[in-house]
Amino acid sequence: MFKIKHADSTTEARTGELKTAHGIAKTPFFMPVATKLTVKHVTPMELEEMDTQAIITNAYIDSLRPGLDIIKKYGGVHKLMNFHRTIFSDSGGFQTLSDTFLQEATDKGAKFTDPFSGVVKQHTPEQIIQIERELGSDVAMCLDHVPKKGMTAEQVADATRRTHLWAERCKRYHDAHDNKDYYDRRQLLFGIAQGGLDKNLREKSAEFMNKLDFDGVAMGGLCIGEKKEEMFNAVKWQIPHFSKDKPRYLMGVGSPEDIIEAVSLGVDCFDSIYPTQNARHCHIFTSKGTIKLDRGKYREDMSPLDPECDCYVCKNFTRAYLHHLSRSFEWTHHRYLSYHNVYFVVKFVERLRKALDKGEFKDFKKEFLQEYKKMGKDR
Ligand SMILES: [Zn+2]
């Protein structure tokens, strides 16, 4: 299921292989987000070509639209999306952060408003796991209650306690169904540790999830507006409580500098809308930092987005042309810029993996960060 290939001697970083029903995902890996069964502006063919190891969709949203009846007709999300590598499904736990979705979280489950119909419906942890089985994802995530910014210490503790209760029920239900998804393949299940920004809660939550012996463990409720230092503290508090032989997934992180830092702390998987969301706002990743392409200074810039990137967009178009498309609100600029940003992060993690395997991680990290910070803030 998960095999460590190479452990770095100077940090906690490691490379490994996560075996799922759709092949081997090499760790560390970054997952582009396909909330509504598509990565925004990037096709599955392109994702496979750039060697994306895995993507993540959202079970709760998918169950509303297009609906499980349609997904089942296709034989699951892989066939529906025509993506044949590892697919994770988030449970809908992230929606507990949203006032649009969450009406109430009780020990029984989460009461969500369907944003399409306005209907309020209770979702128990068992129902969410059943949805994930019917999606046929390779890795299902437990339902969790993510503590919101501004919650009192008592509320954070209560949400963490509820997350534990729900995790036990998710695991029991998953195990009772032979650990198989709806399509008679083995589906993996990951638990999500929470705990807000409280050291004691974070440690206890990590210990709790580790004891439940999931196929992997995630750290949730981070990268949602807290300071970088607070986020990395939470990671540092939790990692020592996870077994070394299980994959560790930091949810919601997708910037190159955060990924490399988290990898050195021992994280194996990431997901984030960061590359595609940034692309839509013309924030472009380059080897020397982020550029804001719709600024006037790029109007006559005849260089590629990133001279060191070998993606289709960088090989064929100039900053000046892409600047023109973005200023003209042509839809193709979303395609090109999203493609480049996703490619940049996927290839960055690939290089990071290779450096780890060669025992050169320390130098790679130092050189990458030195270059990446060169540009400063281009705003
Ligand atoms: Zn590129």
mmCIF file of C-alpha atoms in Angstrom, residues 5-353:
data_model
loop_
_atom_site.group_PDB
_atom_site.id
_atom_site.type_symbol
_atom_site.label_atom_id
_atom_site.label_comp_id
_atom_site.label_asym_id
_atom_site.label_seq_id
_atom_site.Cartn_x
_atom_site.Cartn_y
_atom_site.Cartn_z
ATOM 1 C CA LYS A 5 11.819 4.337 -1.015
ATOM 2 C CA HIS A 6 14.349 6.788 0.288
ATOM 3 C CA ALA A 7 14.587 8.678 3.578
ATOM 4 C CA ASP A 8 16.643 11.871 3.637
ATOM 5 C CA SER A 9 19.506 11.873 6.133
ATOM 6 C CA THR A 10 19.368 15.595 6.960
ATOM 7 C CA THR A 11 15.589 16.188 7.279
ATOM 8 C CA GLU A 12 12.383 14.178 7.773
ATOM 9 C CA ALA A 13 11.737 14.167 3.988
ATOM 10 C CA ARG A 14 11.215 10.886 2.186
ATOM 11 C CA THR A 15 10.122 9.465 -1.158
ATOM 12 C CA GLY A 16 7.737 6.568 -1.441
ATOM 13 C CA GLU A 17 5.051 4.804 -3.407
ATOM 14 C CA LEU A 18 1.377 4.812 -2.616
ATOM 15 C CA LYS A 19 -0.274 1.855 -4.320
ATOM 16 C CA THR A 20 -3.952 2.355 -5.116
ATOM 17 C CA ALA A 21 -6.512 0.591 -7.319
ATOM 18 C CA HIS A 22 -5.330 2.814 -10.198
ATOM 19 C CA GLY A 23 -1.607 2.273 -9.953
ATOM 20 C CA ILE A 24 1.292 3.736 -8.060
ATOM 21 C CA ALA A 25 1.414 7.372 -7.019
ATOM 22 C CA LYS A 26 4.992 8.420 -6.335
ATOM 23 C CA THR A 27 5.344 10.494 -3.166
ATOM 24 C CA PRO A 28 5.729 13.328 -2.441
ATOM 25 C CA PHE A 29 3.003 14.413 -4.853
ATOM 26 C CA PHE A 30 0.774 17.412 -5.412
ATOM 27 C CA MET A 31 -2.901 16.958 -6.322
ATOM 28 C CA PRO A 32 -4.665 19.515 -8.500
ATOM 29 C CA VAL A 33 -8.229 19.976 -7.264
ATOM 30 C CA ALA A 34 -11.213 18.810 -9.327
ATOM 31 C CA THR A 35 -14.030 19.954 -7.050
ATOM 32 C CA LYS A 36 -16.744 19.682 -9.672
ATOM 33 C CA LEU A 37 -15.141 16.698 -11.425
ATOM 34 C CA THR A 38 -12.762 18.850 -13.435
ATOM 35 C CA VAL A 39 -9.525 20.643 -12.726
ATOM 36 C CA LYS A 40 -10.429 24.144 -13.826
ATOM 37 C CA HIS A 41 -9.172 24.820 -17.376
ATOM 38 C CA VAL A 42 -6.850 21.788 -17.512
ATOM 39 C CA THR A 43 -7.880 18.560 -19.255
ATOM 40 C CA PRO A 44 -7.354 15.024 -17.890
ATOM 41 C CA MET A 45 -5.223 14.271 -20.953
ATOM 42 C CA GLU A 46 -2.946 17.185 -20.079
ATOM 43 C CA LEU A 47 -2.796 16.095 -16.433
ATOM 44 C CA GLU A 48 -1.734 12.583 -17.424
ATOM 45 C CA GLU A 49 0.798 13.921 -19.954
ATOM 46 C CA MET A 50 2.475 16.087 -17.334
ATOM 47 C CA ASP A 51 2.628 12.993 -15.078
ATOM 48 C CA THR A 52 0.268 14.189 -12.361
ATOM 49 C CA GLN A 53 0.326 11.387 -9.795
ATOM 50 C CA ALA A 54 -3.152 12.019 -8.371
ATOM 51 C CA ILE A 55 -6.037 14.483 -8.242
ATOM 52 C CA ILE A 56 -8.763 15.124 -5.663
ATOM 53 C CA THR A 57 -12.485 15.650 -6.086
ATOM 54 C CA ASN A 58 -15.214 16.524 -3.576
ATOM 55 C CA ALA A 59 -17.606 13.698 -2.698
ATOM 56 C CA TYR A 60 -20.335 15.877 -1.251
ATOM 57 C CA ILE A 61 -20.427 18.298 -4.212
ATOM 58 C CA ASP A 62 -20.264 15.446 -6.760
ATOM 59 C CA SER A 63 -23.172 13.692 -5.063
ATOM 60 C CA LEU A 64 -25.309 16.820 -5.621
ATOM 61 C CA ARG A 65 -24.194 17.422 -9.193
ATOM 62 C CA PRO A 66 -24.145 15.519 -11.451
ATOM 63 C CA GLY A 67 -25.482 13.127 -8.764
ATOM 64 C CA LEU A 68 -24.581 9.572 -7.820
ATOM 65 C CA ASP A 69 -27.071 8.075 -10.299
ATOM 66 C CA ILE A 70 -25.108 9.556 -13.220
ATOM 67 C CA ILE A 71 -21.701 8.736 -11.742
ATOM 68 C CA LYS A 72 -22.743 5.109 -11.180
ATOM 69 C CA LYS A 73 -23.960 4.811 -14.773
ATOM 70 C CA TYR A 74 -20.388 5.514 -15.863
ATOM 71 C CA GLY A 75 -18.942 3.019 -13.407
ATOM 72 C CA GLY A 76 -17.382 5.663 -11.174
ATOM 73 C CA VAL A 77 -15.494 8.929 -11.376
ATOM 74 C CA HIS A 78 -12.452 7.624 -13.288
ATOM 75 C CA LYS A 79 -14.511 6.694 -16.334
ATOM 76 C CA LEU A 80 -16.727 9.750 -16.064
ATOM 77 C CA MET A 81 -13.732 12.108 -16.037
ATOM 78 C CA ASN A 82 -11.557 9.914 -18.248
ATOM 79 C CA PHE A 83 -8.707 10.188 -15.752
ATOM 80 C CA HIS A 84 -7.135 6.829 -15.034
ATOM 81 C CA ARG A 85 -4.730 7.531 -12.232
ATOM 82 C CA THR A 86 -5.264 7.864 -8.497
ATOM 83 C CA ILE A 87 -8.273 9.920 -7.461
ATOM 84 C CA PHE A 88 -8.809 11.041 -3.874
ATOM 85 C CA SER A 89 -12.227 12.206 -2.698
ATOM 86 C CA ASP A 90 -12.593 14.769 0.044
ATOM 87 C CA SER A 91 -15.586 14.102 2.217
ATOM 88 C CA GLY A 92 -17.278 17.474 2.356
ATOM 89 C CA GLY A 93 -15.573 18.197 5.668
ATOM 90 C CA PHE A 94 -14.091 21.330 4.114
ATOM 91 C CA GLN A 95 -17.635 22.614 3.588
ATOM 92 C CA THR A 96 -18.101 22.661 7.378
ATOM 93 C CA LEU A 97 -16.087 25.886 7.141
ATOM 94 C CA SER A 98 -18.643 27.527 4.889
ATOM 95 C CA ASP A 99 -21.738 29.340 6.113
ATOM 96 C CA THR A 100 -23.316 28.729 2.700
ATOM 97 C CA PHE A 101 -23.136 24.980 3.256
ATOM 98 C CA LEU A 102 -23.098 24.206 6.954
ATOM 99 C CA GLN A 103 -26.292 24.640 8.939
ATOM 100 C CA GLU A 104 -25.283 22.627 11.934
ATOM 101 C CA ALA A 105 -22.641 20.117 13.033
ATOM 102 C CA THR A 106 -23.738 17.697 15.727
ATOM 103 C CA ASP A 107 -22.384 14.348 16.859
ATOM 104 C CA LYS A 108 -24.910 12.765 14.521
ATOM 105 C CA GLY A 109 -23.423 14.418 11.431
ATOM 106 C CA ALA A 110 -23.277 17.605 9.361
ATOM 107 C CA LYS A 111 -26.411 19.356 8.229
ATOM 108 C CA PHE A 112 -25.632 20.894 4.837
ATOM 109 C CA THR A 113 -27.634 23.179 2.581
ATOM 110 C CA ASP A 114 -27.624 21.987 -0.997
ATOM 111 C CA PRO A 115 -26.493 25.207 -2.770
ATOM 112 C CA PHE A 116 -28.260 24.167 -5.975
ATOM 113 C CA SER A 117 -31.718 23.390 -4.542
ATOM 114 C CA GLY A 118 -31.639 25.111 -1.136
ATOM 115 C CA VAL A 119 -32.697 21.842 0.550
ATOM 116 C CA VAL A 120 -31.138 21.198 3.960
ATOM 117 C CA LYS A 121 -30.105 17.617 4.572
ATOM 118 C CA GLN A 122 -28.358 15.716 7.329
ATOM 119 C CA HIS A 123 -25.229 13.776 6.301
ATOM 120 C CA THR A 124 -23.913 11.199 8.706
ATOM 121 C CA PRO A 125 -20.289 10.009 8.509
ATOM 122 C CA GLU A 126 -21.598 6.633 7.280
ATOM 123 C CA GLN A 127 -23.567 8.265 4.458
ATOM 124 C CA ILE A 128 -20.510 10.226 3.360
ATOM 125 C CA ILE A 129 -18.395 7.052 3.208
ATOM 126 C CA GLN A 130 -21.150 5.369 1.205
ATOM 127 C CA ILE A 131 -21.082 8.303 -1.254
ATOM 128 C CA GLU A 132 -17.299 7.948 -1.579
ATOM 129 C CA ARG A 133 -17.685 4.189 -2.206
ATOM 130 C CA GLU A 134 -20.195 4.899 -4.950
ATOM 131 C CA LEU A 135 -17.885 7.481 -6.529
ATOM 132 C CA GLY A 136 -15.235 4.772 -6.732
ATOM 133 C CA SER A 137 -12.396 7.053 -5.651
ATOM 134 C CA ASP A 138 -9.117 5.324 -4.806
ATOM 135 C CA VAL A 139 -8.698 7.145 -1.513
ATOM 136 C CA ALA A 140 -11.672 8.240 0.589
ATOM 137 C CA MET A 141 -11.312 10.878 3.286
ATOM 138 C CA CYS A 142 -13.217 10.742 6.595
ATOM 139 C CA LEU A 143 -15.827 13.368 7.382
ATOM 140 C CA ASP A 144 -14.285 15.961 9.698
ATOM 141 C CA HIS A 145 -15.460 19.104 11.455
ATOM 142 C CA VAL A 146 -12.978 21.834 10.552
ATOM 143 C CA PRO A 147 -12.745 24.485 13.285
ATOM 144 C CA LYS A 148 -13.348 27.931 11.864
ATOM 145 C CA LYS A 149 -11.174 30.980 12.509
ATOM 146 C CA GLY A 150 -12.630 32.924 15.417
ATOM 147 C CA MET A 151 -13.970 29.888 17.283
ATOM 148 C CA THR A 152 -13.405 29.845 21.041
ATOM 149 C CA ALA A 153 -10.971 27.311 22.515
ATOM 150 C CA GLU A 154 -13.969 25.347 23.745
ATOM 151 C CA GLN A 155 -15.558 25.240 20.294
ATOM 152 C CA VAL A 156 -12.268 24.107 18.700
ATOM 153 C CA ALA A 157 -11.975 21.336 21.280
ATOM 154 C CA ASP A 158 -15.571 20.290 20.613
ATOM 155 C CA ALA A 159 -15.079 20.233 16.815
ATOM 156 C CA THR A 160 -11.927 18.124 17.311
ATOM 157 C CA ARG A 161 -13.756 15.701 19.611
ATOM 158 C CA ARG A 162 -16.543 15.431 17.001
ATOM 159 C CA THR A 163 -13.983 14.827 14.251
ATOM 160 C CA HIS A 164 -12.671 11.876 16.286
ATOM 161 C CA LEU A 165 -16.143 10.468 16.835
ATOM 162 C CA TRP A 166 -16.962 10.780 13.122
ATOM 163 C CA ALA A 167 -13.602 9.220 12.158
ATOM 164 C CA GLU A 168 -14.329 6.128 14.255
ATOM 165 C CA ARG A 169 -17.714 5.769 12.594
ATOM 166 C CA CYS A 170 -16.261 6.288 9.089
ATOM 167 C CA LYS A 171 -13.656 3.589 9.775
ATOM 168 C CA ARG A 172 -16.206 1.144 11.186
ATOM 169 C CA TYR A 173 -18.521 1.609 8.219
ATOM 170 C CA HIS A 174 -15.677 1.351 5.708
ATOM 171 C CA ASP A 175 -14.323 -1.822 7.358
ATOM 172 C CA ALA A 176 -17.799 -3.374 7.519
ATOM 173 C CA HIS A 177 -17.982 -3.153 3.733
ATOM 174 C CA ASP A 178 -14.911 -5.285 3.250
ATOM 175 C CA ASN A 179 -12.820 -2.182 2.684
ATOM 176 C CA LYS A 180 -13.901 -2.245 -0.931
ATOM 177 C CA ASP A 181 -15.438 0.493 -2.993
ATOM 178 C CA TYR A 182 -18.684 0.090 -4.870
ATOM 179 C CA TYR A 183 -16.888 -1.405 -7.874
ATOM 180 C CA ASP A 184 -15.216 -4.264 -6.038
ATOM 181 C CA ARG A 185 -11.825 -2.619 -5.854
ATOM 182 C CA ARG A 186 -9.994 -1.886 -2.661
ATOM 183 C CA GLN A 187 -10.579 1.697 -1.599
ATOM 184 C CA LEU A 188 -8.153 3.230 0.879
ATOM 185 C CA LEU A 189 -9.374 5.391 3.754
ATOM 186 C CA PHE A 190 -7.471 8.307 5.306
ATOM 187 C CA GLY A 191 -8.270 9.899 8.673
ATOM 188 C CA ILE A 192 -7.986 13.661 9.175
ATOM 189 C CA ALA A 193 -6.403 15.066 12.330
ATOM 190 C CA GLN A 194 -7.614 18.494 13.450
ATOM 191 C CA GLY A 195 -7.014 20.556 16.600
ATOM 192 C CA GLY A 196 -6.963 24.172 15.428
ATOM 193 C CA LEU A 197 -3.810 25.986 16.501
ATOM 194 C CA ASP A 198 -3.691 24.369 19.929
ATOM 195 C CA LYS A 199 -0.573 22.268 20.580
ATOM 196 C CA ASN A 200 -2.198 19.856 22.991
ATOM 197 C CA LEU A 201 -5.254 19.297 20.758
ATOM 198 C CA ARG A 202 -3.113 18.860 17.632
ATOM 199 C CA GLU A 203 -0.935 16.247 19.370
ATOM 200 C CA LYS A 204 -3.919 14.386 20.826
ATOM 201 C CA SER A 205 -5.724 14.420 17.492
ATOM 202 C CA ALA A 206 -2.679 13.029 15.671
ATOM 203 C CA GLU A 207 -2.326 10.284 18.286
ATOM 204 C CA PHE A 208 -6.004 9.439 18.007
ATOM 205 C CA MET A 209 -5.978 9.179 14.194
ATOM 206 C CA ASN A 210 -2.788 7.151 14.260
ATOM 207 C CA LYS A 211 -4.335 4.605 16.628
ATOM 208 C CA LEU A 212 -7.289 4.054 14.301
ATOM 209 C CA ASP A 213 -4.845 2.558 11.813
ATOM 210 C CA PHE A 214 -6.060 4.239 8.640
ATOM 211 C CA ASP A 215 -4.300 3.693 5.317
ATOM 212 C CA GLY A 216 -2.964 7.238 5.642
ATOM 213 C CA VAL A 217 -3.329 10.312 7.811
ATOM 214 C CA ALA A 218 -4.080 13.892 6.903
ATOM 215 C CA MET A 219 -3.633 17.182 8.689
ATOM 216 C CA GLY A 220 -6.687 19.345 8.110
ATOM 217 C CA GLY A 221 -7.900 22.798 9.054
ATOM 218 C CA LEU A 222 -4.654 24.483 7.956
ATOM 219 C CA CYS A 223 -3.801 27.058 5.290
ATOM 220 C CA ILE A 224 -7.124 28.771 5.948
ATOM 221 C CA GLY A 225 -5.876 32.194 6.960
ATOM 222 C CA GLU A 226 -3.532 31.453 9.869
ATOM 223 C CA LYS A 227 0.088 32.655 9.831
ATOM 224 C CA LYS A 228 2.678 30.473 8.072
ATOM 225 C CA GLU A 229 4.476 29.947 11.348
ATOM 226 C CA GLU A 230 1.268 28.726 12.998
ATOM 227 C CA MET A 231 0.615 26.310 10.141
ATOM 228 C CA PHE A 232 4.100 24.807 10.289
ATOM 229 C CA ASN A 233 3.929 24.577 14.087
ATOM 230 C CA ALA A 234 0.763 22.476 13.782
ATOM 231 C CA VAL A 235 2.548 20.197 11.275
ATOM 232 C CA LYS A 236 5.576 19.899 13.568
ATOM 233 C CA TRP A 237 3.352 19.004 16.528
ATOM 234 C CA GLN A 238 1.448 16.305 14.677
ATOM 235 C CA ILE A 239 4.029 14.516 12.535
ATOM 236 C CA PRO A 240 5.919 12.797 15.397
ATOM 237 C CA HIS A 241 2.649 11.117 16.434
ATOM 238 C CA PHE A 242 2.074 9.482 13.045
ATOM 239 C CA SER A 243 3.593 6.098 12.181
ATOM 240 C CA LYS A 244 6.513 6.468 9.806
ATOM 241 C CA ASP A 245 5.128 3.772 7.508
ATOM 242 C CA LYS A 246 1.889 5.619 6.643
ATOM 243 C CA PRO A 247 1.534 8.426 4.085
ATOM 244 C CA ARG A 248 0.987 11.904 5.558
ATOM 245 C CA TYR A 249 -1.157 14.376 3.715
ATOM 246 C CA LEU A 250 -1.208 18.135 4.380
ATOM 247 C CA MET A 251 -4.542 19.392 3.068
ATOM 248 C CA GLY A 252 -4.879 22.721 1.280
ATOM 249 C CA VAL A 253 -1.202 23.506 0.667
ATOM 250 C CA GLY A 254 -0.010 24.206 -2.876
ATOM 251 C CA SER A 255 2.608 26.936 -3.057
ATOM 252 C CA PRO A 256 6.106 25.682 -3.963
ATOM 253 C CA GLU A 257 7.780 27.282 -0.937
ATOM 254 C CA ASP A 258 5.239 25.742 1.479
ATOM 255 C CA ILE A 259 5.435 22.335 -0.203
ATOM 256 C CA ILE A 260 9.218 22.142 0.074
ATOM 257 C CA GLU A 261 9.147 23.208 3.720
ATOM 258 C CA ALA A 262 6.422 20.663 4.568
ATOM 259 C CA VAL A 263 8.251 17.894 2.682
ATOM 260 C CA SER A 264 11.317 18.510 4.842
ATOM 261 C CA LEU A 265 9.076 18.038 7.900
ATOM 262 C CA GLY A 266 7.935 14.638 6.563
ATOM 263 C CA VAL A 267 4.774 15.372 4.523
ATOM 264 C CA ASP A 268 4.063 13.149 1.491
ATOM 265 C CA CYS A 269 0.926 14.533 -0.222
ATOM 266 C CA PHE A 270 -0.639 17.910 -0.906
ATOM 267 C CA ASP A 271 -3.681 19.360 -2.624
ATOM 268 C CA SER A 272 -4.716 22.915 -3.343
ATOM 269 C CA ILE A 273 -6.620 25.150 -5.706
ATOM 270 C CA TYR A 274 -3.649 27.526 -5.395
ATOM 271 C CA PRO A 275 -2.138 27.054 -8.920
ATOM 272 C CA THR A 276 -5.416 27.344 -10.841
ATOM 273 C CA GLN A 277 -6.882 30.091 -8.649
ATOM 274 C CA ASN A 278 -3.686 32.109 -8.985
ATOM 275 C CA ALA A 279 -3.667 31.606 -12.747
ATOM 276 C CA ARG A 280 -7.169 33.040 -13.014
ATOM 277 C CA HIS A 281 -5.870 36.143 -11.245
ATOM 278 C CA CYS A 282 -2.797 36.309 -13.532
ATOM 279 C CA HIS A 283 -0.375 35.330 -10.739
ATOM 280 C CA ILE A 284 2.118 33.165 -12.570
ATOM 281 C CA PHE A 285 4.692 30.871 -10.958
ATOM 282 C CA THR A 286 8.218 31.103 -12.340
ATOM 283 C CA SER A 287 11.564 29.719 -11.158
ATOM 284 C CA LYS A 288 12.400 33.192 -9.845
ATOM 285 C CA GLY A 289 9.103 33.799 -8.053
ATOM 286 C CA THR A 290 5.584 34.880 -8.952
ATOM 287 C CA ILE A 291 4.834 37.475 -11.631
ATOM 288 C CA LYS A 292 1.584 39.425 -12.032
ATOM 289 C CA LEU A 293 1.123 39.080 -15.774
ATOM 290 C CA ASP A 294 -1.615 41.660 -16.290
ATOM 291 C CA ARG A 295 0.718 44.478 -15.226
ATOM 292 C CA GLY A 296 1.633 46.968 -17.953
ATOM 293 C CA LYS A 297 5.320 46.132 -17.810
ATOM 294 C CA TYR A 298 4.665 42.780 -19.513
ATOM 295 C CA ARG A 299 3.003 44.355 -22.570
ATOM 296 C CA GLU A 300 6.147 44.146 -24.669
ATOM 297 C CA ASP A 301 7.912 41.326 -22.839
ATOM 298 C CA MET A 302 8.939 38.832 -25.510
ATOM 299 C CA SER A 303 10.199 36.174 -23.068
ATOM 300 C CA PRO A 304 8.227 33.055 -22.055
ATOM 301 C CA LEU A 305 6.324 32.973 -18.735
ATOM 302 C CA ASP A 306 9.245 31.078 -17.229
ATOM 303 C CA PRO A 307 12.398 30.623 -19.364
ATOM 304 C CA GLU A 308 13.207 27.504 -17.368
ATOM 305 C CA CYS A 309 9.816 25.828 -17.881
ATOM 306 C CA ASP A 310 9.409 23.376 -20.757
ATOM 307 C CA CYS A 311 5.598 23.307 -20.842
ATOM 308 C CA TYR A 312 3.626 23.823 -24.067
ATOM 309 C CA VAL A 313 2.739 27.405 -23.117
ATOM 310 C CA CYS A 314 6.304 28.436 -22.279
ATOM 311 C CA LYS A 315 7.652 26.823 -25.449
ATOM 312 C CA ASN A 316 5.129 28.532 -27.739
ATOM 313 C CA PHE A 317 3.966 31.879 -26.356
ATOM 314 C CA THR A 318 5.424 35.095 -24.995
ATOM 315 C CA ARG A 319 4.475 37.025 -21.881
ATOM 316 C CA ALA A 320 3.409 39.858 -24.205
ATOM 317 C CA TYR A 321 0.884 37.665 -26.035
ATOM 318 C CA LEU A 322 -0.482 36.099 -22.854
ATOM 319 C CA HIS A 323 -0.666 39.563 -21.273
ATOM 320 C CA HIS A 324 -2.720 40.676 -24.277
ATOM 321 C CA LEU A 325 -5.102 37.697 -23.902
ATOM 322 C CA SER A 326 -5.616 38.389 -20.216
ATOM 323 C CA ARG A 327 -6.202 42.101 -20.805
ATOM 324 C CA SER A 328 -8.689 41.243 -23.584
ATOM 325 C CA PHE A 329 -10.511 38.803 -21.272
ATOM 326 C CA GLU A 330 -10.075 36.058 -23.819
ATOM 327 C CA TRP A 331 -10.945 32.680 -22.265
ATOM 328 C CA THR A 332 -7.810 31.071 -23.675
ATOM 329 C CA HIS A 333 -5.713 32.961 -21.141
ATOM 330 C CA HIS A 334 -7.355 30.913 -18.357
ATOM 331 C CA ARG A 335 -6.443 27.740 -20.251
ATOM 332 C CA TYR A 336 -2.821 28.713 -20.897
ATOM 333 C CA LEU A 337 -2.092 30.242 -17.504
ATOM 334 C CA SER A 338 -3.772 27.455 -15.515
ATOM 335 C CA TYR A 339 -1.940 24.847 -17.575
ATOM 336 C CA HIS A 340 1.429 26.475 -16.902
ATOM 337 C CA ASN A 341 0.831 26.931 -13.163
ATOM 338 C CA VAL A 342 -0.312 23.338 -12.632
ATOM 339 C CA TYR A 343 2.576 22.069 -14.776
ATOM 340 C CA PHE A 344 5.004 24.207 -12.789
ATOM 341 C CA VAL A 345 3.945 22.745 -9.422
ATOM 342 C CA VAL A 346 3.662 19.142 -10.666
ATOM 343 C CA LYS A 347 7.145 19.309 -12.238
ATOM 344 C CA PHE A 348 8.573 21.114 -9.225
ATOM 345 C CA VAL A 349 7.473 18.248 -6.963
ATOM 346 C CA GLU A 350 8.842 15.756 -9.499
ATOM 347 C CA ARG A 351 12.264 17.459 -9.373
ATOM 348 C CA LEU A 352 12.061 17.521 -5.597
ATOM 349 C CA ARG A 353 11.360 13.752 -5.585
#
